[in-house]
Amino acid sequence: MPDDRVTIDIAELVALYHEAVYRYAYRLCGGPHDAEDLTQQVFLIAQQKLAQLREPDAARSWLFTILKHGFLKSLRRERPALMGSLELSVENIPANVPEADQIDRERLRQALGELPPKHRLMLVMFYYEDCSYRDIAERLELPIGTVMSRLARAKQRLRARLFGTEPPARHVSKRVTAK
Amino acid sequence: MNHSGQERDGDDAADRQRLAEALEVCRAGRDDPADPALAPLAEQLAARPELAEAHARLGRLDGALAGAFADVPVPEGLAERILSRLAAAREGTQASCVEGGSPLFAETKMGTVPRRRWRRRWFLSGVVAAAAAAAATVALVLLRPRDYTESEILAAAVAEFDASTAQGQLLPNVWPEILLSHPPSDAVVRPSGVRWREIAEFLDRPAVAYDLSGRAGPRATLFVARYDRPLPGLGNAPPGQPRRTTGGRAAAAWQDAGVLYVLVVEGTERDYHGLLNPGRPLA
C-alpha cells in the first residue's frame, strides 16, 4: 500500500514556525536565553521524530506539544502550588479594559514568572495557543474540573499582578452571588 | 447557626465557586454555554444583565491579554542558529545536544538498551561494569557546562554581524580594561580607522567587536570573547579557509591563550584571506 503521507522538511518547519515556537517558549520561560535554548531543543526533537508528523497542517500544534512535553518534564519536582479559594467579584475585572498595546510587556513577563509553572502553562495555552478549557484538559490529560479551577485562579492572579485587582477576601468582597 | 444552615452556606460557596470558574474559562461566542461544565453560568448569564456585562468585559480583557502574550520580539538570526544546530546534530558533531543540551529536556536522554539476552553471568557482570562506566561518563558530560560547537559560534557571530547597525568608537590611545582583556588578534590585519564596541552578551559572555572595514575593503568584524576552556574543533590560529561561507559571509573562529576570536567578512573566501595577516601562521 503506498504511503500517502505528505512529507515536510525540517528546514521548512523551522522557517514556518520558529517564531511561534520561540514566542511560546518565551512566555513559558520568561527570558530570551532560556526561550532560545528551549526553541532549539524543540526543533532538535522535531528533527529526530519528524516521521511521526503525519499531517503538515498539524505541525504547529505538534511542535507546541513537544515544547509543552519538555517543559512539563522539567517540573517533575515542582511542589503543588497553594492557591486559595476563588471569590467571584465583578470588581476583579478592571472597569476600563486596556488595549493590548497598553499592557506593559515587562510587567506581563514578571507577572507570569511569579505564577507556578503549571498555572503559567495553562495561561499560555489559553491566551497564546488559543486553547479552550476543553482543549487544555484534553492535551494535558487533566479532568475538566481541575482545568477550570486552575485556569480561573491563574487568570485572576495574573490580573491581580498586572492591574492590581487582588482577588477580594470573602468578608469584604462585593460578590456576585449565585442565586 | 444550626447544622443545616452551615450546610446551605457551604453549598452556596461551592455554587459561587463553580460560577466563578465558569465565568473565567468560558469565552463568549466560542464556548458552548450548554456544555454541562458551564451550566451554572448559562443560567446566570440569561437572568442577570450585570453578570453578562462582566462576562463581556472579561472577554475584551482576555482579547487584549492574548494580543500582549503574542507580542514577543524574536531575536535576529534565530532561524539560522536553529538550522545550524540541526545540521551539526545531523552530522553527529553534537551527539549530546539533545540528550544533554537543556535541563528542560533532560528526561529525553536516549540511551540504547541492550536487548540481547546474555547467557553467562560473567557477561552480565561485564555489562553492568560497562553500564556503570558509561553512566559515569554521561554524568561527567552532563555536569560539565556545555561548550559551543564551532558551527554555533559561527552562527552566533554571523547573526551579530548581520544584526548590528551600531557604529563603534575609534580605538583610543590609552586602552580601557575591556580592550586590554579582549585584544584583537595579531593574525588579522588592522586597517586604519578600526572601531570597536562592547557586546553585553555574545555566547553568554561579554565580548568586543572590532570593525575592520577598511576604506576600500569589505565589511568585516572580529569578535573577541574570553573563553578559557578549549573549544572542540578550533585551532589556535585562523584557518586557511573560512569554515562558513553561506549567505555572502565568510567566517572562521580560533582560540588562542584563553581568547576566542571569530572573524566575519562580508564577501567570499578571497575577502577573508585579505583580512589575514600574511606574516602570521595559519591553522
GROMACS .gro file of C-alpha atoms in nm:
model
  462
    1MET     CA    1   0.000   0.000   0.000
    2PRO     CA    2   0.152   0.334  -0.098
    3ASP     CA    3   0.242   0.575   0.176
    4ASP     CA    4   0.029   0.883   0.113
    5ARG     CA    5   0.187   1.086   0.387
    6VAL     CA    6   0.288   1.434   0.283
    7THR     CA    7   0.647   1.495   0.370
    8ILE     CA    8   0.769   1.816   0.522
    9ASP     CA    9   1.126   1.924   0.551
   10ILE     CA   10   1.271   2.025   0.888
   11ALA     CA   11   1.409   2.343   0.735
   12GLU     CA   12   1.059   2.430   0.621
   13LEU     CA   13   0.928   2.369   0.971
   14VAL     CA   14   1.193   2.600   1.111
   15ALA     CA   15   1.115   2.869   0.856
   16LEU     CA   16   0.742   2.850   0.919
   17TYR     CA   17   0.725   2.803   1.293
   18HIS     CA   18   1.044   2.911   1.468
   19GLU     CA   19   0.892   3.244   1.563
   20ALA     CA   20   0.574   3.092   1.703
   21VAL     CA   21   0.770   2.832   1.900
   22TYR     CA   22   1.008   3.097   2.032
   23ARG     CA   23   0.722   3.319   2.149
   24TYR     CA   24   0.558   3.026   2.324
   25ALA     CA   25   0.886   2.931   2.489
   26TYR     CA   26   0.949   3.291   2.591
   27ARG     CA   27   0.617   3.315   2.768
   28LEU     CA   28   0.685   2.989   2.950
   29CYS     CA   29   1.049   3.055   3.037
   30GLY     CA   30   1.030   3.430   3.086
   31GLY     CA   31   1.362   3.516   2.922
   32PRO     CA   32   1.525   3.521   2.580
   33HIS     CA   33   1.810   3.283   2.650
   34ASP     CA   34   1.604   3.004   2.802
   35ALA     CA   35   1.346   3.060   2.532
   36GLU     CA   36   1.602   3.024   2.254
   37ASP     CA   37   1.751   2.718   2.416
   38LEU     CA   38   1.410   2.559   2.452
   39THR     CA   39   1.322   2.652   2.093
   40GLN     CA   40   1.638   2.488   1.963
   41GLN     CA   41   1.566   2.177   2.167
   42VAL     CA   42   1.214   2.161   2.027
   43PHE     CA   43   1.345   2.156   1.672
   44LEU     CA   44   1.614   1.904   1.758
   45ILE     CA   45   1.347   1.671   1.891
   46ALA     CA   46   1.132   1.751   1.589
   47GLN     CA   47   1.418   1.658   1.359
   48GLN     CA   48   1.456   1.325   1.532
   49LYS     CA   49   1.085   1.248   1.528
   50LEU     CA   50   0.985   1.406   1.202
   51ALA     CA   51   0.847   1.078   1.073
   52GLN     CA   52   0.579   1.099   1.341
   53LEU     CA   53   0.433   1.409   1.183
   54ARG     CA   54   0.164   1.276   0.953
   55GLU     CA   55  -0.025   1.595   0.879
   56PRO     CA   56   0.181   1.901   0.787
   57ASP     CA   57  -0.117   2.115   0.883
   58ALA     CA   58  -0.078   1.989   1.237
   59ALA     CA   59   0.290   2.085   1.253
   60ARG     CA   60   0.241   2.394   1.468
   61SER     CA   61   0.038   2.206   1.724
   62TRP     CA   62   0.286   1.916   1.712
   63LEU     CA   63   0.578   2.147   1.783
   64PHE     CA   64   0.387   2.308   2.068
   65THR     CA   65   0.322   1.961   2.209
   66ILE     CA   66   0.694   1.883   2.203
   67LEU     CA   67   0.759   2.211   2.376
   68LYS     CA   68   0.499   2.152   2.648
   69HIS     CA   69   0.618   1.797   2.699
   70GLY     CA   70   0.972   1.914   2.765
   71PHE     CA   71   0.857   2.198   2.984
   72LEU     CA   72   0.635   1.973   3.194
   73LYS     CA   73   0.908   1.717   3.238
   74SER     CA   74   1.125   1.984   3.387
   75LEU     CA   75   0.858   2.043   3.652
   76ARG     CA   76   0.855   1.697   3.799
   77ARG     CA   77   0.987   1.819   4.129
   78GLU     CA   78   0.759   2.118   4.147
   79ARG     CA   79   0.574   2.141   4.475
   80PRO     CA   80   0.199   2.165   4.449
   81ALA     CA   81   0.101   2.528   4.433
   82LEU     CA   82  -0.118   2.652   4.712
   83MET     CA   83  -0.388   2.865   4.559
   84GLY     CA   84  -0.662   2.989   4.787
   85SER     CA   85  -1.030   2.975   4.725
   86LEU     CA   86  -1.164   3.186   4.444
   87GLU     CA   87  -1.418   3.455   4.507
   88LEU     CA   88  -1.619   3.593   4.222
   89SER     CA   89  -1.632   3.967   4.202
   90VAL     CA   90  -1.704   4.198   3.914
   91GLU     CA   91  -1.452   4.430   4.078
   92ASN     CA   92  -1.184   4.179   3.996
   93ILE     CA   93  -1.228   4.263   3.629
   94PRO     CA   94  -1.093   4.611   3.551
   95ALA     CA   95  -1.372   4.856   3.472
   96ASN     CA   96  -1.164   5.010   3.194
   97VAL     CA   97  -1.038   4.735   2.973
   98PRO     CA   98  -0.696   4.825   2.828
   99GLU     CA   99  -0.599   4.769   2.468
  100ALA     CA  100  -0.335   4.505   2.402
  101ASP     CA  101  -0.068   4.768   2.341
  102GLN     CA  102  -0.145   4.935   2.673
  103ILE     CA  103  -0.046   4.626   2.868
  104ASP     CA  104   0.307   4.661   2.998
  105ARG     CA  105   0.509   4.378   2.844
  106GLU     CA  106   0.775   4.371   3.113
  107ARG     CA  107   0.512   4.362   3.383
  108LEU     CA  108   0.339   4.079   3.200
  109ARG     CA  109   0.666   3.886   3.187
  110GLN     CA  110   0.725   3.938   3.556
  111ALA     CA  111   0.367   3.856   3.648
  112LEU     CA  112   0.385   3.528   3.457
  113GLY     CA  113   0.716   3.448   3.620
  114GLU     CA  114   0.562   3.481   3.964
  115LEU     CA  115   0.298   3.219   3.891
  116PRO     CA  116   0.353   2.846   3.946
  117PRO     CA  117   0.482   2.695   3.618
  118LYS     CA  118   0.179   2.472   3.566
  119HIS     CA  119  -0.053   2.768   3.602
  120ARG     CA  120   0.170   2.965   3.367
  121LEU     CA  121   0.145   2.686   3.114
  122MET     CA  122  -0.234   2.695   3.130
  123LEU     CA  123  -0.236   3.069   3.076
  124VAL     CA  124  -0.004   3.042   2.777
  125MET     CA  125  -0.221   2.767   2.632
  126PHE     CA  126  -0.531   2.980   2.687
  127TYR     CA  127  -0.401   3.316   2.572
  128TYR     CA  128  -0.125   3.232   2.325
  129GLU     CA  129  -0.223   2.895   2.185
  130ASP     CA  130  -0.588   2.995   2.197
  131CYS     CA  131  -0.696   2.669   2.356
  132SER     CA  132  -1.036   2.632   2.517
  133TYR     CA  133  -1.059   2.483   2.864
  134ARG     CA  134  -1.164   2.157   2.699
  135ASP     CA  135  -0.860   2.163   2.469
  136ILE     CA  136  -0.636   2.219   2.769
  137ALA     CA  137  -0.794   1.933   2.960
  138GLU     CA  138  -0.752   1.701   2.664
  139ARG     CA  139  -0.394   1.796   2.586
  140LEU     CA  140  -0.274   1.790   2.943
  141GLU     CA  141  -0.486   1.483   3.022
  142LEU     CA  142  -0.648   1.650   3.319
  143PRO     CA  143  -1.010   1.643   3.438
  144ILE     CA  144  -1.221   1.935   3.315
  145GLY     CA  145  -1.290   2.044   3.673
  146THR     CA  146  -0.920   2.063   3.751
  147VAL     CA  147  -0.852   2.274   3.446
  148MET     CA  148  -1.142   2.510   3.517
  149SER     CA  149  -1.027   2.556   3.873
  150ARG     CA  150  -0.659   2.609   3.791
  151LEU     CA  151  -0.720   2.827   3.488
  152ALA     CA  152  -0.968   3.051   3.670
  153ARG     CA  153  -0.728   3.102   3.960
  154ALA     CA  154  -0.434   3.160   3.730
  155LYS     CA  155  -0.627   3.422   3.534
  156GLN     CA  156  -0.730   3.605   3.847
  157ARG     CA  157  -0.380   3.604   3.984
  158LEU     CA  158  -0.236   3.729   3.660
  159ARG     CA  159  -0.484   4.018   3.660
  160ALA     CA  160  -0.404   4.090   4.022
  161ARG     CA  161  -0.037   4.127   3.939
  162LEU     CA  162  -0.094   4.320   3.620
  163PHE     CA  163  -0.372   4.554   3.721
  164GLY     CA  164  -0.361   4.544   4.099
  165THR     CA  165  -0.700   4.381   4.118
  166GLU     CA  166  -0.630   4.143   4.404
  167PRO     CA  167  -0.894   3.877   4.445
  168PRO     CA  168  -1.101   4.014   4.733
  169ALA     CA  169  -1.125   3.850   5.069
  170ARG     CA  170  -1.454   3.681   5.134
  171HIS     CA  171  -1.574   3.915   5.403
  172VAL     CA  172  -1.517   4.238   5.213
  173SER     CA  173  -1.593   4.133   4.858
  174LYS     CA  174  -1.879   4.272   4.667
  175ARG     CA  175  -1.981   3.938   4.541
  176VAL     CA  176  -2.196   3.849   4.251
  177THR     CA  177  -2.372   3.570   4.421
  178ALA     CA  178  -2.528   3.270   4.263
  179LYS     CA  179  -2.897   3.258   4.327
  180MET     CA  180  -2.610   2.884   6.303
  181ASN     CA  181  -2.755   2.537   6.301
  182HIS     CA  182  -2.614   2.243   6.113
  183SER     CA  183  -2.847   2.272   5.811
  184GLY     CA  184  -2.769   2.645   5.787
  185GLN     CA  185  -2.396   2.571   5.772
  186GLU     CA  186  -2.452   2.313   5.501
  187ARG     CA  187  -2.656   2.562   5.299
  188ASP     CA  188  -2.376   2.822   5.328
  189GLY     CA  189  -2.128   2.561   5.217
  190ASP     CA  190  -2.341   2.476   4.915
  191ASP     CA  191  -2.376   2.844   4.828
  192ALA     CA  192  -2.000   2.891   4.844
  193ALA     CA  193  -1.944   2.590   4.621
  194ASP     CA  194  -2.202   2.721   4.374
  195ARG     CA  195  -2.037   3.062   4.368
  196GLN     CA  196  -1.702   2.899   4.310
  197ARG     CA  197  -1.830   2.693   4.019
  198LEU     CA  198  -1.992   3.002   3.871
  199ALA     CA  199  -1.669   3.200   3.910
  200GLU     CA  200  -1.469   2.931   3.738
  201ALA     CA  201  -1.716   2.903   3.453
  202LEU     CA  202  -1.717   3.280   3.406
  203GLU     CA  203  -1.339   3.282   3.378
  204VAL     CA  204  -1.293   2.995   3.138
  205CYS     CA  205  -1.593   3.041   2.908
  206ARG     CA  206  -1.511   3.251   2.604
  207ALA     CA  207  -1.815   3.442   2.491
  208GLY     CA  208  -1.929   3.338   2.146
  209ARG     CA  209  -1.688   3.046   2.130
  210ASP     CA  210  -1.751   2.801   2.410
  211ASP     CA  211  -2.090   2.642   2.424
  212PRO     CA  212  -2.279   2.765   2.731
  213ALA     CA  213  -2.487   2.449   2.707
  214ASP     CA  214  -2.177   2.250   2.794
  215PRO     CA  215  -2.261   2.075   3.123
  216ALA     CA  216  -1.944   2.219   3.273
  217LEU     CA  217  -2.080   2.567   3.209
  218ALA     CA  218  -2.443   2.503   3.303
  219PRO     CA  219  -2.442   2.729   3.612
  220LEU     CA  220  -2.306   3.016   3.404
  221ALA     CA  221  -2.560   2.981   3.123
  222GLU     CA  222  -2.850   3.018   3.365
  223GLN     CA  223  -2.700   3.314   3.546
  224LEU     CA  224  -2.597   3.500   3.230
  225ALA     CA  225  -2.952   3.479   3.099
  226ALA     CA  226  -3.102   3.602   3.424
  227ARG     CA  227  -2.856   3.870   3.530
  228PRO     CA  228  -2.751   4.155   3.299
  229GLU     CA  229  -2.472   4.276   3.530
  230LEU     CA  230  -2.311   3.935   3.512
  231ALA     CA  231  -2.347   3.929   3.133
  232GLU     CA  232  -2.180   4.273   3.119
  233ALA     CA  233  -1.894   4.150   3.338
  234HIS     CA  234  -1.852   3.846   3.116
  235ALA     CA  235  -1.836   4.061   2.804
  236ARG     CA  236  -1.580   4.289   2.971
  237LEU     CA  237  -1.374   3.987   3.068
  238GLY     CA  238  -1.387   3.870   2.707
  239ARG     CA  239  -1.248   4.204   2.587
  240LEU     CA  240  -0.976   4.192   2.850
  241ASP     CA  241  -0.882   3.838   2.754
  242GLY     CA  242  -0.856   3.952   2.393
  243ALA     CA  243  -0.617   4.230   2.493
  244LEU     CA  244  -0.412   3.990   2.701
  245ALA     CA  245  -0.394   3.743   2.413
  246GLY     CA  246  -0.251   4.021   2.198
  247ALA     CA  247   0.006   4.103   2.464
  248PHE     CA  248   0.102   3.736   2.503
  249ALA     CA  249   0.175   3.711   2.132
  250ASP     CA  250   0.385   4.026   2.125
  251VAL     CA  251   0.731   3.884   2.179
  252PRO     CA  252   1.024   4.014   1.974
  253VAL     CA  253   1.207   3.731   1.804
  254PRO     CA  254   1.586   3.761   1.810
  255GLU     CA  255   1.767   3.822   1.484
  256GLY     CA  256   1.916   3.518   1.319
  257LEU     CA  257   1.721   3.268   1.528
  258ALA     CA  258   1.620   3.052   1.233
  259GLU     CA  259   1.976   3.041   1.111
  260ARG     CA  260   2.106   2.938   1.450
  261ILE     CA  261   1.845   2.663   1.476
  262LEU     CA  262   1.930   2.532   1.130
  263SER     CA  263   2.297   2.542   1.213
  264ARG     CA  264   2.242   2.340   1.527
  265LEU     CA  265   2.022   2.093   1.344
  266ALA     CA  266   2.289   2.047   1.080
  267ALA     CA  267   2.551   1.991   1.348
  268ALA     CA  268   2.329   1.732   1.514
  269ARG     CA  269   2.276   1.555   1.182
  270GLU     CA  270   2.646   1.542   1.119
  271GLY     CA  271   2.694   1.382   1.455
  272THR     CA  272   2.929   1.652   1.570
  273GLN     CA  273   2.697   1.722   1.856
  274ALA     CA  274   2.588   1.381   1.969
  275SER     CA  275   2.488   1.504   2.309
  276CYS     CA  276   2.299   1.811   2.204
  277VAL     CA  277   1.957   1.659   2.254
  278GLU     CA  278   2.049   1.448   2.547
  279GLY     CA  279   2.242   1.698   2.747
  280GLY     CA  280   2.167   2.037   2.599
  281SER     CA  281   1.893   2.165   2.821
  282PRO     CA  282   1.769   2.069   3.162
  283LEU     CA  283   1.423   2.119   3.021
  284PHE     CA  284   1.477   1.814   2.810
  285ALA     CA  285   1.699   1.627   3.046
  286GLU     CA  286   1.449   1.345   3.054
  287THR     CA  287   1.475   1.288   2.682
  288LYS     CA  288   1.810   1.117   2.712
  289MET     CA  289   1.808   0.830   2.475
  290GLY     CA  290   2.041   0.560   2.575
  291THR     CA  291   2.025   0.239   2.382
  292VAL     CA  292   1.913  -0.052   2.591
  293PRO     CA  293   2.085  -0.379   2.508
  294ARG     CA  294   1.815  -0.623   2.416
  295ARG     CA  295   2.027  -0.924   2.369
  296ARG     CA  296   1.995  -1.187   2.634
  297TRP     CA  297   2.318  -1.286   2.794
  298ARG     CA  298   2.352  -1.646   2.887
  299ARG     CA  299   2.650  -1.629   3.109
  300ARG     CA  300   2.670  -1.450   3.435
  301TRP     CA  301   3.011  -1.305   3.362
  302PHE     CA  302   2.867  -1.141   3.059
  303LEU     CA  303   2.615  -0.974   3.284
  304SER     CA  304   2.891  -0.857   3.512
  305GLY     CA  305   3.068  -0.708   3.216
  306VAL     CA  306   2.755  -0.531   3.103
  307VAL     CA  307   2.694  -0.390   3.449
  308ALA     CA  308   3.051  -0.267   3.471
  309ALA     CA  309   3.032  -0.115   3.124
  310ALA     CA  310   2.698   0.049   3.206
  311ALA     CA  311   2.840   0.194   3.526
  312ALA     CA  312   3.137   0.332   3.335
  313ALA     CA  313   2.907   0.474   3.067
  314ALA     CA  314   2.679   0.628   3.329
  315ALA     CA  315   2.977   0.788   3.498
  316THR     CA  316   3.095   0.926   3.165
  317VAL     CA  317   2.749   1.058   3.080
  318ALA     CA  318   2.721   1.213   3.425
  319LEU     CA  319   3.055   1.385   3.380
  320VAL     CA  320   2.948   1.515   3.041
  321LEU     CA  321   2.611   1.632   3.169
  322LEU     CA  322   2.751   1.801   3.476
  323ARG     CA  323   3.003   1.995   3.275
  324PRO     CA  324   2.881   2.320   3.124
  325ARG     CA  325   2.809   2.262   2.759
  326ASP     CA  326   3.061   2.414   2.519
  327TYR     CA  327   2.953   2.574   2.198
  328THR     CA  328   3.028   2.396   1.877
  329GLU     CA  329   3.215   2.567   1.600
  330SER     CA  330   2.901   2.594   1.391
  331GLU     CA  331   2.712   2.755   1.678
  332ILE     CA  332   2.993   3.002   1.733
  333LEU     CA  333   3.000   3.097   1.367
  334ALA     CA  334   2.621   3.122   1.350
  335ALA     CA  335   2.614   3.349   1.654
  336ALA     CA  336   2.885   3.572   1.511
  337VAL     CA  337   2.720   3.600   1.170
  338ALA     CA  338   2.386   3.677   1.338
  339GLU     CA  339   2.551   3.952   1.543
  340PHE     CA  340   2.732   4.079   1.234
  341ASP     CA  341   2.405   4.100   1.041
  342ALA     CA  342   2.206   4.247   1.327
  343SER     CA  343   2.446   4.522   1.422
  344THR     CA  344   2.392   4.871   1.295
  345ALA     CA  345   2.588   5.036   1.572
  346GLN     CA  346   2.897   5.230   1.482
  347GLY     CA  347   3.169   5.174   1.737
  348GLN     CA  348   3.431   5.410   1.872
  349LEU     CA  349   3.774   5.467   1.728
  350LEU     CA  350   4.049   5.293   1.921
  351PRO     CA  351   4.178   5.528   2.190
  352ASN     CA  352   4.540   5.599   2.266
  353VAL     CA  353   4.504   5.451   2.612
  354TRP     CA  354   4.307   5.132   2.601
  355PRO     CA  355   4.041   5.072   2.864
  356GLU     CA  356   4.032   4.748   3.062
  357ILE     CA  357   3.777   4.585   2.836
  358LEU     CA  358   4.007   4.620   2.535
  359LEU     CA  359   4.311   4.503   2.727
  360SER     CA  360   4.128   4.188   2.828
  361HIS     CA  361   3.978   4.142   2.480
  362PRO     CA  362   4.261   4.240   2.243
  363PRO     CA  363   4.235   4.191   1.866
  364SER     CA  364   4.429   3.903   1.720
  365ASP     CA  365   4.766   3.971   1.561
  366ALA     CA  366   4.670   3.722   1.294
  367VAL     CA  367   4.424   3.971   1.150
  368VAL     CA  368   4.522   4.287   0.969
  369ARG     CA  369   4.428   4.612   1.135
  370PRO     CA  370   4.336   4.875   0.876
  371SER     CA  371   4.331   5.239   0.978
  372GLY     CA  372   4.016   5.362   1.140
  373VAL     CA  373   3.936   5.041   1.329
  374ARG     CA  374   3.634   5.091   1.551
  375TRP     CA  375   3.532   4.887   1.850
  376ARG     CA  376   3.218   4.832   2.051
  377GLU     CA  377   3.132   4.627   2.353
  378ILE     CA  378   2.877   4.349   2.325
  379ALA     CA  379   2.699   4.277   2.651
  380GLU     CA  380   2.639   3.915   2.564
  381PHE     CA  381   2.796   3.705   2.295
  382LEU     CA  382   2.781   3.330   2.353
  383ASP     CA  383   2.672   3.404   2.711
  384ARG     CA  384   2.960   3.635   2.792
  385PRO     CA  385   3.074   3.991   2.727
  386ALA     CA  386   3.271   4.048   2.412
  387VAL     CA  387   3.427   4.316   2.198
  388ALA     CA  388   3.361   4.359   1.827
  389TYR     CA  389   3.631   4.525   1.618
  390ASP     CA  390   3.506   4.672   1.295
  391LEU     CA  391   3.784   4.605   1.046
  392SER     CA  392   3.609   4.753   0.745
  393GLY     CA  393   3.879   4.945   0.567
  394ARG     CA  394   3.807   5.239   0.339
  395ALA     CA  395   3.806   5.023   0.028
  396GLY     CA  396   3.782   4.678   0.180
  397PRO     CA  397   3.482   4.464   0.257
  398ARG     CA  398   3.280   4.499   0.571
  399ALA     CA  399   3.441   4.281   0.836
  400THR     CA  400   3.423   4.232   1.211
  401LEU     CA  401   3.644   4.047   1.454
  402PHE     CA  402   3.459   3.927   1.763
  403VAL     CA  403   3.669   3.869   2.072
  404ALA     CA  404   3.548   3.691   2.386
  405ARG     CA  405   3.722   3.532   2.684
  406TYR     CA  406   3.683   3.155   2.671
  407ASP     CA  407   3.921   2.965   2.893
  408ARG     CA  408   3.820   2.608   2.814
  409PRO     CA  409   3.948   2.468   2.484
  410LEU     CA  410   3.661   2.458   2.238
  411PRO     CA  411   3.634   2.146   2.026
  412GLY     CA  412   3.738   2.181   1.665
  413LEU     CA  413   3.910   2.517   1.695
  414GLY     CA  414   4.275   2.572   1.621
  415ASN     CA  415   4.500   2.832   1.780
  416ALA     CA  416   4.528   3.037   1.461
  417PRO     CA  417   4.283   3.136   1.189
  418PRO     CA  418   4.216   2.851   0.947
  419GLY     CA  419   4.347   2.887   0.594
  420GLN     CA  420   3.995   2.854   0.459
  421PRO     CA  421   3.684   3.012   0.611
  422ARG     CA  422   3.475   2.750   0.787
  423ARG     CA  423   3.149   2.905   0.686
  424THR     CA  424   3.076   3.064   0.350
  425THR     CA  425   2.699   3.092   0.327
  426GLY     CA  426   2.475   3.393   0.278
  427GLY     CA  427   2.753   3.609   0.141
  428ARG     CA  428   2.950   3.583   0.464
  429ALA     CA  429   3.283   3.413   0.517
  430ALA     CA  430   3.361   3.330   0.876
  431ALA     CA  431   3.606   3.136   1.087
  432ALA     CA  432   3.691   3.100   1.455
  433TRP     CA  433   4.002   3.017   1.650
  434GLN     CA  434   4.112   3.023   2.011
  435ASP     CA  435   4.442   3.144   2.147
  436ALA     CA  436   4.555   3.185   2.507
  437GLY     CA  437   4.204   3.172   2.652
  438VAL     CA  438   4.060   3.413   2.398
  439LEU     CA  439   3.806   3.320   2.132
  440TYR     CA  440   3.829   3.505   1.802
  441VAL     CA  441   3.564   3.496   1.531
  442LEU     CA  442   3.624   3.676   1.205
  443VAL     CA  443   3.322   3.750   0.986
  444VAL     CA  444   3.373   3.908   0.644
  445GLU     CA  445   3.111   4.022   0.401
  446GLY     CA  446   3.216   3.851   0.083
  447THR     CA  447   3.394   3.542  -0.027
  448GLU     CA  448   3.690   3.332   0.068
  449ARG     CA  449   3.912   3.583  -0.112
  450ASP     CA  450   3.785   3.866   0.106
  451TYR     CA  451   3.850   3.651   0.411
  452HIS     CA  452   4.209   3.593   0.304
  453GLY     CA  453   4.251   3.964   0.254
  454LEU     CA  454   4.190   4.020   0.625
  455LEU     CA  455   4.453   3.772   0.741
  456ASN     CA  456   4.796   3.896   0.830
  457PRO     CA  457   5.033   3.730   0.579
  458GLY     CA  458   5.314   3.722   0.828
  459ARG     CA  459   5.127   3.503   1.074
  460PRO     CA  460   5.083   3.126   1.065
  461LEU     CA  461   4.752   2.969   0.974
  462ALA     CA  462   4.593   2.666   1.131
   0.00000   0.00000   0.00000
